[in-house]
Coordinates of C-alpha atoms (C1' of nucleotides) in Angstrom, one line a residue:
Chain P
M1 CA 22.9 14.9 26.6
I2 CA 20.3 16.6 24.0
P3 CA 22.5 18.9 22.2
R4 CA 21.2 22.3 23.1
T5 CA 21.2 23.3 19.2
A6 CA 18.2 20.6 18.8
G7 CA 15.0 22.1 18.6
A8 CA 11.9 21.7 20.7
F9 CA 8.9 21.5 19.3
P10 CA 4.8 21.9 20.4
V11 CA 3.1 18.6 18.7
T12 CA -0.3 18.3 18.0
V13 CA -2.2 15.3 17.1
D14 CA -5.1 15.8 14.4
V15 CA -7.7 13.2 13.5
V16 CA -9.3 12.0 10.3
A17 CA -12.3 10.3 11.4
L18 CA -14.1 8.9 8.4
T19 CA -17.3 6.9 8.3
V20 CA -20.0 5.8 5.8
R21 CA -23.3 7.8 6.1
D22 CA -26.0 7.4 4.0
G23 CA -24.2 5.8 1.4
A24 CA -21.8 8.3 1.1
L25 CA -17.9 9.2 2.7
H26 CA -18.1 11.5 5.8
V27 CA -15.3 13.6 7.7
L28 CA -15.8 14.2 11.7
L29 CA -14.9 18.0 11.7
V30 CA -15.6 20.7 14.4
E31 CA -15.7 24.1 14.8
R32 CA -12.8 26.4 16.2
L33 CA -13.3 28.3 19.0
L34 CA -10.2 30.1 19.6
D35 CA -7.9 31.6 17.3
P36 CA -6.0 30.7 14.9
F37 CA -9.1 30.1 12.2
R38 CA -11.6 30.9 15.2
G39 CA -14.6 30.0 13.3
A40 CA -13.4 27.6 10.5
R41 CA -13.8 23.9 10.5
A42 CA -11.2 21.8 11.3
L43 CA -10.1 18.2 12.2
P44 CA -10.5 17.4 15.9
G45 CA -7.0 17.8 17.7
G46 CA -5.0 19.4 19.7
F47 CA -1.2 19.5 21.5
V48 CA 0.0 16.3 23.1
L49 CA 0.6 17.0 26.7
P50 CA 3.8 15.8 29.2
G51 CA 3.9 12.2 29.5
E52 CA 1.4 11.3 27.0
S53 CA 2.0 9.1 24.0
L54 CA 0.3 10.2 20.5
E55 CA -2.6 7.8 20.6
Q56 CA -3.7 8.6 23.9
A57 CA -3.3 12.3 22.7
A58 CA -5.6 11.4 19.7
T59 CA -8.6 9.7 21.4
R60 CA -8.2 12.6 24.0
E61 CA -8.7 15.3 21.8
L62 CA -11.3 13.5 20.2
A63 CA -13.1 12.9 23.7
E64 CA -12.9 16.3 24.4
E65 CA -13.7 18.3 20.9
T66 CA -16.2 15.7 19.7
G67 CA -17.5 13.9 22.5
V68 CA -16.8 10.4 21.2
T69 CA -15.2 8.1 23.1
A70 CA -12.8 5.2 22.5
P71 CA -14.5 1.4 22.8
A72 CA -12.9 -0.2 25.7
S73 CA -11.1 -2.3 23.6
A74 CA -9.4 0.2 21.9
A75 CA -8.5 2.2 24.4
T76 CA -5.2 2.5 25.0
G77 CA -3.6 3.0 28.4
E78 CA -5.1 5.6 30.8
A79 CA -9.0 6.0 30.9
T80 CA -10.1 9.0 29.0
R81 CA -11.0 12.3 31.0
S82 CA -14.3 13.1 29.2
G83 CA -17.0 12.3 31.4
R84 CA -19.2 12.3 28.7
A85 CA -21.4 9.1 28.0
T86 CA -20.0 7.0 25.2
A87 CA -21.5 7.9 21.8
V88 CA -24.9 5.9 20.5
G89 CA -23.9 2.9 19.0
Q90 CA -20.6 3.4 18.3
P91 CA -18.9 -0.4 19.3
E92 CA -15.6 -0.6 17.9
W93 CA -13.1 1.5 15.7
H94 CA -10.2 1.3 13.8
L95 CA -7.2 3.9 14.4
E96 CA -4.0 4.1 12.4
Q97 CA -1.2 6.8 12.3
L98 CA -1.5 8.8 8.9
R99 CA 1.7 10.9 8.6
T100 CA 3.3 13.6 10.1
Y101 CA 3.1 17.2 8.7
G102 CA 6.4 19.2 9.3
P103 CA 7.0 22.3 11.6
Q104 CA 7.3 24.7 9.0
D105 CA 4.7 27.1 7.6
R106 CA 1.8 25.4 8.6
D107 CA 0.7 27.3 11.8
P108 CA 0.8 31.1 12.4
R109 CA 1.7 30.6 15.8
G110 CA 5.2 29.1 14.4
P111 CA 6.6 25.9 14.1
V112 CA 4.1 23.6 14.9
L113 CA 4.9 19.6 14.3
S114 CA 1.4 17.8 13.9
V115 CA 1.0 13.7 13.7
A116 CA -2.2 12.7 11.8
Y117 CA -4.2 9.8 12.7
L118 CA -6.7 8.2 10.3
L119 CA -9.8 7.1 12.3
L120 CA -12.6 4.7 10.8
A121 CA -15.8 3.6 12.3
P122 CA -19.5 2.4 11.6
A123 CA -21.9 5.3 11.2
F124 CA -23.1 6.6 14.8
G125 CA -24.7 9.7 16.2
L126 CA -23.0 12.2 17.8
P127 CA -23.5 13.2 21.5
E128 CA -25.7 16.3 21.7
A129 CA -23.5 19.6 21.3
G130 CA -22.5 21.3 24.4
G131 CA -19.6 21.2 26.6
D132 CA -16.4 20.4 24.8
A133 CA -18.5 19.0 22.1
A134 CA -18.8 22.6 20.2
A135 CA -20.4 22.3 17.0
A136 CA -18.9 18.4 16.0
G137 CA -20.5 17.2 13.0
W138 CA -20.5 15.0 9.8
F139 CA -19.3 16.3 6.8
P140 CA -19.6 14.7 3.6
V141 CA -16.2 14.1 1.9
P142 CA -14.7 16.1 0.1
A143 CA -14.5 19.3 2.6
R144 CA -13.0 22.5 1.7
D145 CA -11.5 25.4 3.3
L146 CA -10.3 23.9 6.6
A147 CA -8.2 25.5 9.1
F148 CA -4.3 25.0 8.7
D149 CA -3.4 22.3 6.1
H150 CA -6.5 20.2 7.1
D151 CA -7.4 20.0 3.7
R152 CA -4.2 18.1 2.8
I153 CA -4.5 16.1 5.9
L154 CA -7.8 15.2 5.1
A155 CA -7.4 14.6 1.1
D156 CA -4.3 12.1 2.3
G157 CA -6.4 10.6 4.7
V158 CA -9.5 9.4 2.0
E159 CA -6.3 8.3 -0.2
R160 CA -4.7 6.1 2.3
A161 CA -8.2 4.6 3.0
R162 CA -9.1 4.0 -0.8
A163 CA -5.8 2.6 -1.1
K164 CA -6.2 0.3 1.7
L165 CA -9.2 -1.1 0.7
E166 CA -8.1 -2.5 -2.1
Y167 CA -5.7 -5.3 -0.7
S168 CA -6.9 -5.4 3.6
P169 CA -9.7 -6.0 5.1
L170 CA -9.4 -2.5 6.0
A171 CA -13.4 -1.8 4.9
T172 CA -14.7 -4.0 7.5
A173 CA -13.8 -1.1 10.2
F174 CA -16.7 0.8 8.8
C175 CA -19.2 -2.2 9.4
H176 CA -20.6 -3.2 12.8
E177 CA -19.1 -6.6 13.9
E178 CA -21.7 -8.4 12.1
F179 CA -22.6 -7.3 8.7
T180 CA -24.1 -8.5 5.3
V181 CA -22.1 -8.8 2.1
A182 CA -24.3 -5.6 0.6
E183 CA -23.4 -3.3 3.8
L184 CA -19.5 -4.5 2.7
R185 CA -20.1 -3.5 -0.7
H186 CA -21.9 -0.2 0.0
V187 CA -18.4 0.7 2.3
Y188 CA -16.3 0.2 -1.0
E189 CA -18.6 2.1 -3.0
A190 CA -18.9 5.0 -1.0
V191 CA -15.1 5.4 -0.4
W192 CA -14.3 4.5 -4.1
G193 CA -17.1 6.5 -5.7
T194 CA -17.8 3.4 -7.8
H195 CA -20.3 1.3 -8.6
L196 CA -19.8 -2.7 -7.7
D197 CA -21.4 -5.6 -9.3
A198 CA -23.5 -7.1 -6.6
R199 CA -23.1 -10.7 -7.5
N200 CA -19.2 -10.3 -8.7
F201 CA -18.6 -8.7 -5.6
H202 CA -20.3 -11.0 -3.3
R203 CA -18.4 -14.1 -5.2
K204 CA -15.0 -12.3 -4.9
A205 CA -16.0 -11.3 -0.7
T206 CA -16.9 -14.5 0.3
G207 CA -14.3 -16.2 -1.7
T208 CA -11.3 -14.5 -0.4
P209 CA -9.1 -16.7 2.3
G210 CA -8.5 -15.4 5.5
F211 CA -11.5 -12.4 4.8
L212 CA -15.1 -13.3 5.8
E213 CA -16.4 -15.9 7.8
P214 CA -20.1 -16.6 8.5
T215 CA -21.5 -15.9 11.5
G216 CA -24.8 -18.4 10.8
H217 CA -27.5 -15.4 11.6
V218 CA -29.4 -13.5 9.2
T219 CA -30.8 -10.0 8.9
T220 CA -34.6 -9.7 9.6
D221 CA -35.6 -6.5 8.6
G222 CA -35.8 -4.4 5.5
P223 CA -37.4 -5.1 2.1
G224 CA -36.1 -8.3 -0.2
R225 CA -34.5 -11.7 0.9
P226 CA -32.9 -11.7 4.5
A227 CA -29.0 -11.6 4.1
E228 CA -26.6 -13.4 5.6
L229 CA -24.2 -12.0 8.3
Y230 CA -20.9 -12.4 8.3
R231 CA -17.8 -11.2 10.5
L232 CA -14.0 -10.3 9.7
V233 CA -12.4 -13.7 10.4
P234 CA -11.2 -13.5 14.1
G235 CA -7.2 -12.9 14.2
V236 CA -7.1 -10.7 11.4
S237 CA -6.0 -7.4 11.7
P238 CA -8.4 -4.9 9.7
T239 CA -4.5 -2.8 8.8
A240 CA -1.8 -5.5 8.6
A241 CA -3.4 -8.7 6.6
V242 CA -3.2 -8.5 3.1
L243 CA -6.2 -9.8 0.5
H244 CA -4.9 -11.7 -2.3
P245 CA -5.9 -11.3 -4.9
P246 CA -7.0 -7.8 -4.0
I247 CA -10.2 -6.0 -4.8
L248 CA -9.2 -3.6 -7.3
R249 CA -11.0 -0.2 -8.2
P250 CA -12.4 -0.8 -11.4
A251 CA -12.2 2.8 -12.8
E252 CA -8.2 2.0 -12.7
R253 CA -8.7 -1.2 -14.7
S254 CA -8.6 1.4 -18.1
A255 CA -5.6 3.5 -17.0
Chain V
M1 CA -1.5 31.8 22.1
I2 CA 0.0 28.1 22.1
P3 CA -1.8 26.9 25.7
R4 CA 0.9 26.7 28.5
T5 CA -0.3 22.9 28.7
A6 CA 1.1 22.0 25.8
G7 CA 4.4 19.9 25.8
A8 CA 7.5 20.8 23.6
F9 CA 9.7 17.4 22.4
P10 CA 12.8 17.1 21.2
V11 CA 12.4 15.7 17.5
T12 CA 14.9 13.4 15.4
V13 CA 15.0 12.2 11.8
D14 CA 15.8 8.7 11.2
V15 CA 16.6 7.4 7.8
V16 CA 15.8 3.6 7.1
A17 CA 18.4 3.7 3.8
L18 CA 18.1 0.4 1.6
T19 CA 19.6 -0.5 -1.5
V20 CA 20.1 -3.8 -3.2
R21 CA 23.9 -5.1 -3.4
D22 CA 24.8 -8.6 -5.1
G23 CA 21.5 -9.3 -4.9
A24 CA 20.5 -9.0 -1.3
L25 CA 18.7 -6.0 0.5
H26 CA 21.1 -3.8 2.6
V27 CA 20.5 -1.1 5.1
L28 CA 23.0 1.8 5.6
L29 CA 23.9 2.0 9.4
V30 CA 26.4 4.1 11.5
E31 CA 28.2 3.4 14.8
R32 CA 27.3 5.5 17.2
L33 CA 30.1 7.7 18.8
L34 CA 28.3 8.9 21.8
D35 CA 26.0 8.1 24.5
P36 CA 23.6 6.6 24.8
F37 CA 24.1 3.6 22.6
R38 CA 27.7 4.4 22.4
G39 CA 29.3 1.5 20.1
A40 CA 25.9 0.2 18.6
R41 CA 25.1 0.5 15.5
A42 CA 22.0 2.8 14.8
L43 CA 19.6 4.2 11.9
P44 CA 21.7 7.7 10.7
G45 CA 19.8 10.1 12.4
G46 CA 19.6 13.2 14.8
F47 CA 17.7 16.2 16.2
V48 CA 15.6 18.3 13.9
L49 CA 17.0 22.0 14.1
P50 CA 15.2 25.4 14.6
G51 CA 14.2 26.1 11.2
E52 CA 14.7 22.9 9.6
S53 CA 11.9 21.2 7.8
L54 CA 11.9 17.1 8.4
E55 CA 13.1 16.4 4.6
Q56 CA 15.8 18.6 5.1
A57 CA 17.0 17.6 9.0
A58 CA 17.0 14.2 7.0
T59 CA 19.1 14.7 4.4
R60 CA 21.4 17.2 6.6
E61 CA 22.0 14.2 8.8
L62 CA 22.9 11.7 6.2
A63 CA 25.2 14.0 4.8
E64 CA 26.4 14.4 8.3
E65 CA 27.0 10.7 9.5
T66 CA 27.7 9.0 6.1
G67 CA 28.6 11.7 3.7
V68 CA 26.2 10.8 1.5
T69 CA 24.6 13.7 -0.2
A70 CA 21.4 14.0 -2.0
P71 CA 21.2 14.3 -5.9
A72 CA 20.7 18.2 -7.3
S73 CA 17.4 17.1 -8.4
A74 CA 16.2 15.7 -4.7
A75 CA 17.6 18.5 -2.7
T76 CA 14.7 20.3 -0.8
G77 CA 15.5 23.8 -0.2
E78 CA 18.9 25.0 0.8
A79 CA 21.9 23.2 0.0
T80 CA 23.4 20.8 2.5
R81 CA 26.1 22.3 4.5
S82 CA 28.3 19.1 4.4
G83 CA 31.4 20.0 1.8
R84 CA 31.8 16.1 1.7
A85 CA 31.9 15.2 -2.3
T86 CA 28.7 13.7 -3.7
A87 CA 28.6 9.6 -3.4
V88 CA 30.4 7.7 -5.8
G89 CA 27.7 7.0 -8.8
Q90 CA 24.6 8.1 -6.7
P91 CA 22.4 9.9 -8.9
E92 CA 19.1 9.7 -7.5
W93 CA 17.0 8.1 -4.7
H94 CA 13.9 8.1 -3.4
L95 CA 12.7 9.4 -0.2
E96 CA 9.2 9.2 1.5
Q97 CA 8.1 9.7 5.5
L98 CA 7.7 6.2 7.0
R99 CA 6.0 7.3 10.3
T100 CA 6.3 8.7 13.4
Y101 CA 7.6 6.7 16.5
G102 CA 5.9 8.3 20.1
P103 CA 7.6 10.5 22.3
Q104 CA 7.4 7.7 25.3
D105 CA 9.9 5.2 26.1
R106 CA 12.3 5.1 23.5
D107 CA 15.3 7.1 24.6
P108 CA 16.5 7.0 28.0
R109 CA 17.4 10.9 27.7
G110 CA 13.7 11.6 28.2
P111 CA 10.4 12.1 25.6
V112 CA 11.8 12.5 22.5
L113 CA 10.0 12.1 19.2
S114 CA 11.4 10.5 16.3
V115 CA 10.0 11.0 12.4
A116 CA 11.4 7.8 10.2
Y117 CA 12.1 8.5 6.6
L118 CA 12.5 5.3 3.7
L119 CA 15.3 6.2 1.6
L120 CA 15.5 4.0 -1.9
A121 CA 18.6 4.2 -3.9
P122 CA 20.5 2.1 -6.2
A123 CA 23.5 0.7 -5.2
F124 CA 26.6 3.3 -4.7
G125 CA 30.3 3.3 -2.8
L126 CA 30.1 4.6 0.2
P127 CA 32.9 7.9 0.4
E128 CA 36.1 7.2 2.7
A129 CA 35.1 6.8 6.3
G130 CA 36.4 9.8 8.5
G131 CA 35.0 13.1 9.6
D132 CA 31.6 12.8 10.2
A133 CA 31.2 9.7 8.5
A134 CA 32.4 7.7 11.4
A135 CA 31.8 3.8 10.4
A136 CA 28.9 3.9 7.8
G137 CA 28.8 1.0 6.0
W138 CA 26.0 -1.4 4.1
F139 CA 24.5 -4.2 6.3
P140 CA 22.4 -7.3 5.0
V141 CA 18.9 -7.1 5.8
P142 CA 17.9 -8.0 8.6
A143 CA 19.9 -6.4 11.1
R144 CA 19.6 -7.0 14.7
D145 CA 20.5 -5.1 18.1
L146 CA 20.3 -1.8 16.7
A147 CA 20.7 1.5 19.1
F148 CA 17.1 2.9 20.5
D149 CA 13.8 1.0 18.9
H150 CA 15.6 1.1 15.2
D151 CA 15.0 -2.9 15.3
R152 CA 11.5 -1.8 14.9
I153 CA 11.4 1.1 13.0
L154 CA 13.9 -0.9 10.3
A155 CA 11.3 -3.9 10.3
D156 CA 9.1 -1.2 9.9
G157 CA 10.8 0.4 6.4
V158 CA 11.3 -3.0 4.7
E159 CA 7.4 -4.0 5.4
R160 CA 6.7 -0.8 3.9
A161 CA 9.6 -1.2 1.0
R162 CA 8.0 -5.2 0.2
A163 CA 4.1 -4.0 0.0
K164 CA 5.0 -0.7 -1.8
L165 CA 6.9 -3.0 -4.6
E166 CA 3.6 -4.9 -5.3
Y167 CA 1.4 -2.0 -6.5
S168 CA 3.8 0.8 -7.1
P169 CA 6.8 1.2 -9.6
L170 CA 9.0 2.3 -6.3
A171 CA 11.2 -1.0 -7.4
T172 CA 12.7 1.6 -10.4
A173 CA 13.8 3.7 -7.0
F174 CA 16.4 1.1 -6.5
C175 CA 18.1 0.9 -10.2
H176 CA 19.5 3.8 -12.2
E177 CA 17.3 5.7 -14.6
E178 CA 18.1 3.0 -17.8
F179 CA 18.1 -0.3 -16.4
T180 CA 17.3 -3.6 -17.8
V181 CA 14.3 -5.9 -17.3
A182 CA 16.8 -8.5 -15.4
E183 CA 18.1 -5.7 -12.9
L184 CA 14.5 -4.6 -12.3
R185 CA 13.9 -8.4 -11.1
H186 CA 16.5 -8.9 -9.2
V187 CA 15.3 -6.1 -7.2
Y188 CA 12.0 -7.9 -6.6
E189 CA 13.8 -10.9 -6.3
A190 CA 16.4 -9.4 -3.1
V191 CA 13.6 -7.2 -1.6
W192 CA 11.1 -10.3 -1.5
G193 CA 13.3 -13.1 -1.0
T194 CA 11.6 -14.9 -3.3
H195 CA 12.6 -16.4 -7.1
L196 CA 10.6 -15.1 -10.1
D197 CA 10.4 -16.5 -13.1
A198 CA 12.6 -14.8 -15.5
R199 CA 9.9 -14.7 -18.5
N200 CA 6.8 -14.4 -16.7
F201 CA 8.4 -11.3 -15.0
H202 CA 9.4 -9.6 -18.0
R203 CA 5.7 -9.7 -20.2
K204 CA 4.4 -8.8 -17.1
A205 CA 6.8 -5.9 -16.4
T206 CA 7.2 -4.7 -20.0
G207 CA 3.1 -5.5 -20.7
T208 CA 1.7 -3.4 -17.7
P209 CA 0.8 0.1 -18.7
G210 CA 2.4 3.2 -17.2
F211 CA 5.2 1.3 -16.0
L212 CA 8.3 0.7 -18.4
E213 CA 9.3 2.8 -21.3
P214 CA 12.3 1.5 -23.9
T215 CA 14.8 4.0 -24.7
G216 CA 16.1 1.7 -27.4
H217 CA 19.3 1.6 -26.2
V218 CA 20.6 -1.8 -25.3
T219 CA 23.6 -3.3 -22.8
T220 CA 26.8 -3.6 -24.1
D221 CA 28.8 -5.4 -21.2
G222 CA 28.2 -9.3 -19.5
P223 CA 28.1 -12.5 -20.8
G224 CA 24.9 -13.5 -23.0
R225 CA 22.5 -11.6 -24.9
P226 CA 22.5 -8.1 -24.5
A227 CA 19.4 -6.6 -23.1
E228 CA 17.1 -3.6 -23.7
L229 CA 17.4 -0.7 -21.3
Y230 CA 14.0 0.8 -20.0
R231 CA 13.1 3.6 -17.8
L232 CA 10.3 4.7 -15.5
V233 CA 7.7 6.3 -17.6
P234 CA 8.5 10.3 -17.5
G235 CA 6.1 11.9 -15.4
V236 CA 4.9 9.1 -13.1
S237 CA 5.6 9.3 -9.4
P238 CA 7.6 6.2 -8.1
T239 CA 5.3 6.5 -5.2
A240 CA 1.6 7.6 -6.4
A241 CA 1.4 5.4 -8.9
V242 CA -0.6 2.3 -9.3
L243 CA 0.2 -0.4 -11.1
H244 CA -3.0 -2.5 -12.6
P245 CA -2.9 -5.0 -12.2
P246 CA -0.2 -5.5 -9.3
I247 CA 2.9 -7.7 -9.1
L248 CA 1.8 -9.6 -6.4
R249 CA 4.4 -11.6 -4.2
P250 CA 4.6 -15.2 -5.2
A251 CA 4.4 -16.9 -1.6
E252 CA 1.5 -15.0 -0.3
R253 CA -0.7 -16.8 -3.3
S254 CA -0.6 -20.1 -0.7
A255 CA -2.1 -17.8 2.3
Chain S
dA1 C1' 35.6 -19.9 -37.7
dG2 C1' 33.3 -22.9 -34.9
dT3 C1' 31.4 -24.5 -30.5
dG4 C1' 29.3 -24.0 -26.0
dG5 C1' 28.0 -21.3 -22.0
dA6 C1' 24.9 -17.4 -20.5
dT7 C1' 21.6 -14.6 -20.9
dA8 C1' 17.2 -11.9 -22.9
dT9 C1' 13.4 -12.4 -25.5
dC10 C1' 9.2 -14.5 -27.5
dG11 C1' 5.4 -18.2 -27.5
dT12 C1' 2.5 -22.0 -26.2
dC13 C1' -0.7 -23.9 -23.1
dA14 C1' -3.7 -25.4 -19.1
dT15 C1' -5.5 -23.0 -15.2
dT16 C1' -7.5 -19.2 -12.6
dC17 C1' -9.7 -14.7 -12.6
dT18 C1' -12.4 -11.2 -13.8
dG19 C1' -16.3 -8.8 -15.5
dA20 C1' -21.1 -9.0 -17.5
dC21 C1' -25.2 -10.5 -16.9
dG22 C1' -29.0 -14.6 -16.5
dA23 C1' -31.9 -16.9 -13.2
dC24 C1' -33.5 -18.5 -9.1
dA25 C1' -34.5 -18.0 -3.8
dA26 C1' -36.8 -15.5 -0.2
dC27 C1' -38.7 -12.0 2.3
dG28 C1' -42.6 -7.6 2.3
dA29 C1' -46.3 -5.1 0.6
dA30 C1' -50.0 -4.4 -2.8
Chain Z
dT1 C1' -51.6 -14.7 -5.7
dT2 C1' -49.0 -11.2 -7.6
dC3 C1' -45.2 -7.9 -7.5
dG4 C1' -41.0 -5.4 -6.0
dT5 C1' -36.6 -5.7 -3.8
dT6 C1' -33.0 -7.6 -2.2
dG7 C1' -29.5 -11.9 -2.0
dT8 C1' -27.4 -16.0 -3.7
dC9 C1' -25.9 -18.9 -7.5
dG10 C1' -24.5 -20.3 -12.3
dT11 C1' -22.5 -19.6 -16.8
dC12 C1' -19.7 -18.1 -20.4
dA13 C1' -16.3 -15.1 -22.8
dG14 C1' -12.2 -12.6 -22.1
dA15 C1' -7.7 -11.8 -19.7
dA16 C1' -4.2 -12.6 -16.6
dT17 C1' -1.1 -16.2 -14.6
dG18 C1' 2.1 -19.8 -13.9
dA19 C1' 5.2 -23.4 -15.8
dC20 C1' 8.0 -24.0 -19.5
dG21 C1' 9.7 -24.7 -24.3
dA22 C1' 12.5 -22.3 -27.9
dT23 C1' 14.8 -19.0 -30.3
dA24 C1' 17.9 -14.8 -30.6
dT25 C1' 22.2 -13.1 -29.7
dC26 C1' 26.2 -11.8 -27.0
dC27 C1' 31.2 -14.0 -25.3
dA28 C1' 34.8 -17.2 -23.9
dC29 C1' 37.4 -20.8 -25.6
dT30 C1' 39.4 -23.7 -28.5

DNA sequence: AGTGGATATCGTCATTCTGACGACAACGAA
DNA sequence: TTCGTTGTCGTCAGAATGACGATATCCACT
């Protein structure tokens, strides 16, 4: 019933996993153990297996190559096959499809379709290297000279994240469930590479309806006055919901 | 070199072609001539052939199923194989990838990957039905009971278009090269389903830097005072560029 | 020619939002 | 107690917004 002239293509998933560490945006990269591009750094990813969904393949490859396993709430369908322990302090993440890169001229082995995913997570430590997790690590963005067309995929992922911070609550995906306004501001500053006025940001973030909700808790450690803890308003999707008015990147005001 | 466990999937492209006709948003649909879903309406689309890029497949399927051919400037790579004449008065369009729909549970024939594209164009007449162009036509959005998961793909495409109008010059993709401020406003009103104040919209549209550029021409037909003609500032991509501040949907102000 | 309808464009004004920045609050360290 | 640090609230001028009046310039009709 499917026409014989139709092509059948190998399909890979590649994951652009971003986090904010030490005030800067980082991406999760692995060192390739096999040709092509052996020894080069690349986005974690691999071939979709028969019967899998794209999201299942993305989480499976992430687990196999980096040891990072999905939190229970984000796991879709079957349990991951990796028996590795969950990464330290990694309670939740946000996974969304980025875009698909055409079958031609991107893999020396022939036509391969790649569906890229964007994963945003709070900073967490990686499991000890070894086993499947060969030389996985966080690298500052921008990273260069990645395998395949991963330079472009990474750039697309970073640009998606930058744009979405403006008009969605996606920045909270980089924070743990409870966070301070300053932590949220550091996310914006790291992703955009700009400086934001702490007082105006506080007013804007706490004043935007449908964004932040105080938990009643306060921080206890660190210097200075303790900060109130907030969470994303329950029921609000980090992707779909829209911030009105948006939080605009300051640099673009002069464009 | 590609692992034997990797699956190979048939890949289709589906095109959500939107335009504004008679003040309302319309989508280009075809009637399926073959099973599955024979007789049902569906988005134009079909299988990617070996050697094709995704965009090539999208424009080819569009030409085969609806007779609509790409303008010269938008044609990517090889010429379309359809010898059909170009659609009446259809000078340019905007084509961008929407998203990819996973291989499972969306085609009764088995796992099929579908890469959806979003096409925005000024209103234009369709070629006479016949040949490949079987019962292609414009239908008001929302359309219901489409084949496969095309209801969802259409909804995703419409939502993408609605969101992008706010912070990008994408609305100009629904207009011809030269257009009036009122025509541009009608696009926003049709896509968003809202009413916009003509005077405030004029001030906002003409006052936003990097958006509109007067051509010096004026309209000559129709009742009322002739309107000045504008074009999108040359060099500005309808997708990538960002409007600051954005043009926000009025209904959401109360959210 | 004159009038009226229709559409385009400009102007006004109160309200809200934004960016810059001062002031104070609440902690730990010296 | 004093000081440095960080968080939170206020103030104020300028910009942006929404509502809407006023004027410009066409066509159709008398």
